[in-house]
């Protein structure tokens, strides 16, 4: 079944590129390497990330992720959790992403709207979450635009677990848990398969430098026509 709720194509002169994938996939490293690569090509770049601490709700989300206070994400439903992300994303778009795109600046984001995949637990959840998100954006009169390109970094769950194992367990957030990674991977594949016109799935199982040279650099070079 095709998704009914499809984000708008970016109408602005700046390009919008997002880096996605399950926790432990290496997307943040590829994001930073991409910023350096494109800046060295003399492109105007605005780097950003989600959740975004610079706008309303970002600091709250990070607090709830770790659940060290009287309430945390572990006690909420997927739809309750994503509501916090949607509100933060609306602020992020309105205050950071869209103004940069309008100014002709290319925006690179570590995570984007595809991160709803983190809370997809059963069939139908992806469509339902996108419907709610679209409604939130409409109520706030903020364009529900999609990135021009989303690169999804894909690894087997055991690879992600090994990489996350290098992080102190106390620093892992709600989503960085072994029991969630397999479902998250499936959800990212579902998202990418529904939106093949702007999503690319990359095998990120090799080391970061190899992944960048073999895949990320080539995708960006093709996209910007270097």
XYZ file of N, CA and C in Angstrom, residues 69-210:
426
model
N 14.797 11.356 35.242
C 13.925 12.151 36.090
C 12.673 11.372 36.457
N 11.628 12.073 36.904
C 10.398 11.392 37.321
C 9.590 10.818 36.162
N 9.931 11.197 34.919
C 9.234 10.679 33.752
C 10.245 10.520 32.612
N 9.996 9.546 31.759
C 10.891 9.312 30.622
C 10.136 8.680 29.480
N 10.802 8.548 28.336
C 10.150 7.996 27.160
C 9.714 6.545 27.349
N 10.375 5.816 28.229
C 10.039 4.402 28.415
C 8.621 4.203 28.942
N 8.051 5.237 29.561
C 6.701 5.133 30.111
C 5.635 5.655 29.150
N 6.036 6.021 27.931
C 5.103 6.607 26.963
C 4.873 5.660 25.789
N 3.760 5.888 25.084
C 3.484 5.150 23.852
C 4.296 5.760 22.715
N 4.479 5.023 21.614
C 5.198 5.584 20.467
C 4.610 6.908 19.981
N 3.297 7.020 19.985
C 2.659 8.231 19.491
C 2.874 9.400 20.445
N 2.890 9.121 21.745
C 3.209 10.180 22.711
C 4.650 10.641 22.539
N 5.577 9.689 22.414
C 6.990 10.055 22.252
C 7.202 10.896 21.004
N 6.651 10.434 19.888
C 6.899 11.141 18.635
C 6.282 12.532 18.625
N 5.255 12.745 19.423
C 4.686 14.085 19.516
C 5.718 15.117 19.945
N 6.608 14.747 20.849
C 7.681 15.648 21.277
C 8.628 15.942 20.113
N 8.940 14.892 19.341
C 9.829 15.072 18.185
C 9.174 15.940 17.117
N 7.880 15.737 16.895
C 7.189 16.529 15.875
C 7.215 18.011 16.236
N 6.964 18.316 17.488
C 6.954 19.724 17.912
C 8.347 20.341 17.795
N 9.366 19.579 18.162
C 10.737 20.069 18.019
C 11.105 20.241 16.553
N 10.657 19.305 15.707
C 10.949 19.400 14.268
C 10.266 20.614 13.643
N 9.055 20.916 14.069
C 8.354 22.104 13.563
C 9.156 23.356 13.878
N 9.655 23.447 15.112
C 10.478 24.598 15.497
C 11.784 24.611 14.702
N 12.374 23.443 14.551
C 13.633 23.306 13.820
C 13.469 23.766 12.371
N 12.401 23.300 11.735
C 12.126 23.712 10.360
C 11.902 25.225 10.280
N 11.022 25.701 11.140
C 10.632 27.104 11.061
C 11.749 28.083 11.360
N 12.633 27.726 12.293
C 13.661 28.664 12.743
C 15.032 28.447 12.093
N 15.318 27.227 11.650
C 16.669 26.917 11.160
C 16.666 26.409 9.727
N 15.934 25.335 9.451
C 16.021 24.671 8.146
C 15.463 25.534 7.023
N 14.220 25.946 7.129
C 13.580 26.680 6.036
C 14.233 28.032 5.778
N 14.578 28.828 6.808
C 15.283 30.082 6.511
C 16.588 29.871 5.744
N 17.332 28.819 6.083
C 18.579 28.538 5.365
C 18.298 28.138 3.920
N 17.332 27.263 3.712
C 16.990 26.831 2.359
C 16.525 28.010 1.500
N 15.726 28.883 2.087
C 15.247 30.067 1.365
C 16.401 30.967 0.944
N 17.444 30.993 1.773
C 18.616 31.832 1.495
C 19.590 31.173 0.527
N 19.241 30.004 0.017
C 20.104 29.316 -0.928
C 21.218 28.522 -0.288
N 21.109 28.284 1.020
C 22.124 27.512 1.746
C 21.694 26.049 1.771
N 22.636 25.153 1.520
C 22.361 23.722 1.562
C 22.380 23.235 3.005
N 21.312 22.568 3.415
C 21.174 22.098 4.794
C 21.486 20.608 4.863
N 22.440 20.249 5.712
C 22.743 18.847 5.997
C 22.309 18.568 7.430
N 21.474 17.552 7.600
C 20.915 17.262 8.910
C 21.196 15.830 9.346
N 21.693 15.701 10.557
C 21.861 14.404 11.205
C 20.498 14.049 11.802
N 19.752 13.235 11.084
C 18.371 12.827 11.324
C 17.389 13.859 10.760
N 16.186 13.330 10.470
C 15.137 14.148 9.878
C 13.803 13.452 10.118
N 12.824 13.741 9.268
C 11.496 13.156 9.456
C 11.486 11.635 9.328
N 12.479 11.046 8.668
C 12.537 9.589 8.549
C 12.776 8.907 9.887
N 13.167 9.675 10.894
C 13.439 9.092 12.208
C 12.180 8.620 12.925
N 11.018 8.824 12.319
C 9.816 8.187 12.874
C 10.005 6.677 12.892
N 10.923 6.172 12.061
C 11.203 4.730 12.017
C 11.598 4.185 13.379
N 12.164 5.020 14.213
C 12.591 4.574 15.537
C 11.423 4.127 16.407
N 10.212 4.604 16.083
C 9.047 4.251 16.901
C 7.996 3.452 16.137
N 8.352 2.894 14.996
C 7.440 2.015 14.269
C 7.524 0.619 14.892
N 6.410 0.123 15.374
C 6.414 -1.167 16.057
C 5.574 -2.223 15.363
N 4.646 -1.805 14.503
C 3.789 -2.768 13.814
C 3.325 -2.186 12.491
N 2.720 -3.027 11.652
C 2.216 -2.574 10.374
C 1.200 -1.446 10.570
N 1.340 -0.409 9.772
C 0.425 0.722 9.861
C 0.944 1.875 10.685
N 1.949 1.617 11.524
C 2.469 2.687 12.383
C 3.113 3.801 11.576
N 3.848 3.464 10.524
C 4.538 4.487 9.750
C 3.544 5.469 9.139
N 2.510 4.940 8.507
C 1.483 5.792 7.915
C 0.792 6.641 8.974
N 0.475 6.035 10.116
C -0.222 6.764 11.175
C 0.639 7.889 11.746
N 1.921 7.608 11.957
C 2.816 8.631 12.497
C 2.999 9.783 11.512
N 3.133 9.473 10.229
C 3.269 10.536 9.232
C 1.994 11.373 9.132
N 0.854 10.725 9.292
C -0.412 11.471 9.262
C -0.486 12.472 10.414
N -0.094 12.025 11.598
C -0.107 12.915 12.759
C 0.896 14.048 12.584
N 2.084 13.699 12.096
C 3.107 14.724 11.905
C 2.646 15.766 10.890
N 2.085 15.319 9.801
C 1.574 16.239 8.787
C 0.530 17.178 9.385
N -0.339 16.638 10.232
C -1.387 17.431 10.881
C -0.784 18.476 11.820
N 0.242 18.085 12.583
C 0.917 19.027 13.485
C 1.518 20.191 12.689
N 2.206 19.867 11.593
C 2.811 20.912 10.773
C 1.744 21.847 10.204
N 0.632 21.283 9.763
C -0.452 22.077 9.195
C -1.024 23.035 10.233
N -1.220 22.563 11.450
C -1.763 23.411 12.514
C -0.837 24.579 12.822
N 0.477 24.354 12.725
C 1.439 25.412 13.011
C 1.798 26.228 11.764
N 1.188 25.886 10.625
C 1.411 26.605 9.367
C 2.885 26.609 8.967
N 3.524 25.456 9.148
C 4.921 25.278 8.733
C 4.936 24.248 7.605
N 5.592 24.521 6.480
C 5.608 23.569 5.364
C 6.205 22.220 5.771
N 5.470 21.154 5.497
C 5.917 19.802 5.813
C 6.726 19.286 4.628
N 7.958 19.795 4.502
C 8.793 19.453 3.353
C 9.721 18.289 3.688
N 10.100 17.580 2.656
C 11.016 16.467 2.809
C 12.398 16.871 2.328
N 13.429 16.198 2.803
C 14.756 16.415 2.228
C 14.775 16.049 0.741
N 15.636 16.705 -0.008
C 15.835 16.320 -1.407
C 16.465 14.934 -1.499
N 17.232 14.591 -0.470
C 17.934 13.308 -0.435
C 18.040 12.834 1.005
N 17.667 11.582 1.225
C 17.884 10.938 2.524
C 18.770 9.723 2.282
N 19.909 9.677 2.961
C 20.789 8.511 2.886
C 20.594 7.703 4.165
N 20.144 6.471 4.009
C 19.913 5.581 5.148
C 21.083 4.612 5.246
N 21.794 4.653 6.361
C 22.949 3.784 6.574
C 22.479 2.502 7.260
N 22.700 1.397 6.574
C 22.130 0.117 6.979
C 23.209 -0.843 7.468
N 22.984 -1.420 8.649
C 23.876 -2.458 9.175
C 23.028 -3.550 9.821
N 23.613 -4.718 9.949
C 22.955 -5.783 10.702
C 22.880 -5.364 12.171
N 21.815 -5.761 12.864
C 21.689 -5.388 14.279
C 22.891 -5.752 15.136
N 23.541 -6.897 14.844
C 24.681 -7.291 15.678
C 25.864 -6.338 15.495
N 25.989 -5.761 14.290
C 27.041 -4.764 14.059
C 26.748 -3.507 14.867
N 25.482 -3.077 14.831
C 25.095 -1.896 15.604
C 25.303 -2.124 17.103
N 24.948 -3.310 17.567
C 25.108 -3.633 18.983
C 26.581 -3.595 19.376
N 27.439 -4.153 18.515
C 28.874 -4.122 18.800
C 29.387 -2.691 18.887
N 28.963 -1.857 17.948
C 29.400 -0.465 17.964
C 28.861 0.273 19.188
N 27.594 0.026 19.513
C 27.022 0.668 20.696
C 27.672 0.143 21.968
N 28.197 -1.081 21.901
C 28.868 -1.653 23.056
C 30.109 -0.893 23.450
N 30.629 -0.106 22.499
C 31.790 0.719 22.785
C 31.416 1.972 23.572
N 30.089 2.211 23.666
C 29.605 3.363 24.425
C 29.232 2.907 25.829
N 29.563 3.692 26.815
C 29.185 3.406 28.193
C 27.676 3.182 28.257
N 27.256 2.052 28.839
C 25.828 1.717 28.894
C 25.001 2.823 29.537
N 25.582 3.551 30.467
C 24.860 4.626 31.132
C 24.574 5.792 30.198
N 25.300 5.853 29.067
C 25.124 6.938 28.115
C 24.213 6.542 26.955
N 23.717 5.314 26.958
C 22.791 4.888 25.917
C 21.400 5.447 26.204
N 20.729 5.922 25.134
C 19.391 6.455 25.338
C 18.339 5.375 25.130
N 17.070 5.781 25.194
C 15.945 4.845 25.127
C 15.971 3.973 23.880
N 16.374 4.549 22.734
C 16.333 3.821 21.472
C 17.578 2.975 21.227
N 18.631 3.177 21.994
C 19.897 2.484 21.760
C 19.967 1.170 22.533
N 18.920 0.362 22.373
C 18.836 -0.899 23.095
C 18.705 -2.046 22.095
N 19.373 -3.183 22.365
C 19.396 -4.295 21.406
C 18.016 -4.757 20.946
N 17.017 -4.773 21.841
C 15.717 -5.308 21.477
C 14.960 -4.415 20.493
N 15.404 -3.177 20.314
C 14.716 -2.249 19.413
C 15.349 -2.175 18.031
N 16.578 -2.626 17.887
C 17.322 -2.369 16.655
C 16.792 -3.121 15.439
N 16.384 -4.369 15.585
C 15.893 -5.140 14.446
C 14.629 -4.515 13.871
N 13.711 -4.119 14.746
C 12.470 -3.508 14.273
C 12.747 -2.152 13.632
N 13.683 -1.418 14.202
C 14.031 -0.115 13.630
C 14.604 -0.279 12.237
N 15.447 -1.272 12.063
C 16.018 -1.522 10.739
C 14.925 -1.815 9.716
N 13.981 -2.666 10.085
C 12.869 -2.987 9.192
C 12.074 -1.735 8.838
N 11.876 -0.874 9.827
C 11.087 0.342 9.598
C 11.797 1.307 8.651
N 13.118 1.395 8.763
C 13.862 2.253 7.835
C 13.769 1.712 6.410
N 13.807 0.395 6.263
C 13.647 -0.189 4.935
C 12.243 0.084 4.398
N 11.257 0.017 5.271
C 9.882 0.322 4.854
C 9.783 1.766 4.366
N 10.358 2.688 5.136
C 10.323 4.099 4.747
C 11.011 4.306 3.400
N 12.220 3.747 3.246
C 12.976 3.937 2.011
C 12.278 3.303 0.813
N 11.641 2.167 1.012
C 10.933 1.505 -0.081
C 9.677 2.277 -0.488
N 9.081 2.985 0.456
C 7.900 3.793 0.143
C 8.276 5.084 -0.573
N 9.502 5.549 -0.341
C 9.940 6.816 -0.922
C 11.242 6.633 -1.706
N 11.245 5.781 -2.717
C 12.495 5.499 -3.441
C 13.018 6.677 -4.247
N 12.171 7.673 -4.513
C 12.612 8.815 -5.317
C 13.582 9.717 -4.577
N 13.579 9.683 -3.232
C 14.527 10.528 -2.514
C 15.285 9.813 -1.394
N 15.151 8.494 -1.299
C 15.876 7.726 -0.277
C 16.872 6.765 -0.917
N 18.057 6.694 -0.353
C 19.079 5.740 -0.781
C 19.528 4.939 0.437
N 19.574 3.620 0.297
C 20.058 2.754 1.367
C 21.502 2.363 1.069
N 22.356 2.532 2.069
C 23.788 2.271 1.920
C 24.219 1.185 2.898
N 25.018 0.260 2.430
C 25.610 -0.762 3.297
C 26.723 -0.096 4.114
N 26.481 0.062 5.407
C 27.429 0.764 6.274
C 28.196 -0.174 7.185
N 28.338 -1.433 6.768
C 28.971 -2.425 7.636
C 30.494 -2.304 7.693
N 31.089 -1.650 6.682
C 32.538 -1.496 6.677
C 32.949 -0.287 7.519
N 34.257 -0.034 7.604
C 34.713 1.093 8.415
C 34.265 2.411 7.785
N 34.272 3.476 8.591
C 33.700 4.762 8.185
C 34.354 5.343 6.940
N 35.680 5.252 6.848
C 36.371 5.819 5.686
C 35.976 5.085 4.404
N 35.875 3.763 4.488
C 35.490 2.977 3.322
C 34.060 3.286 2.892
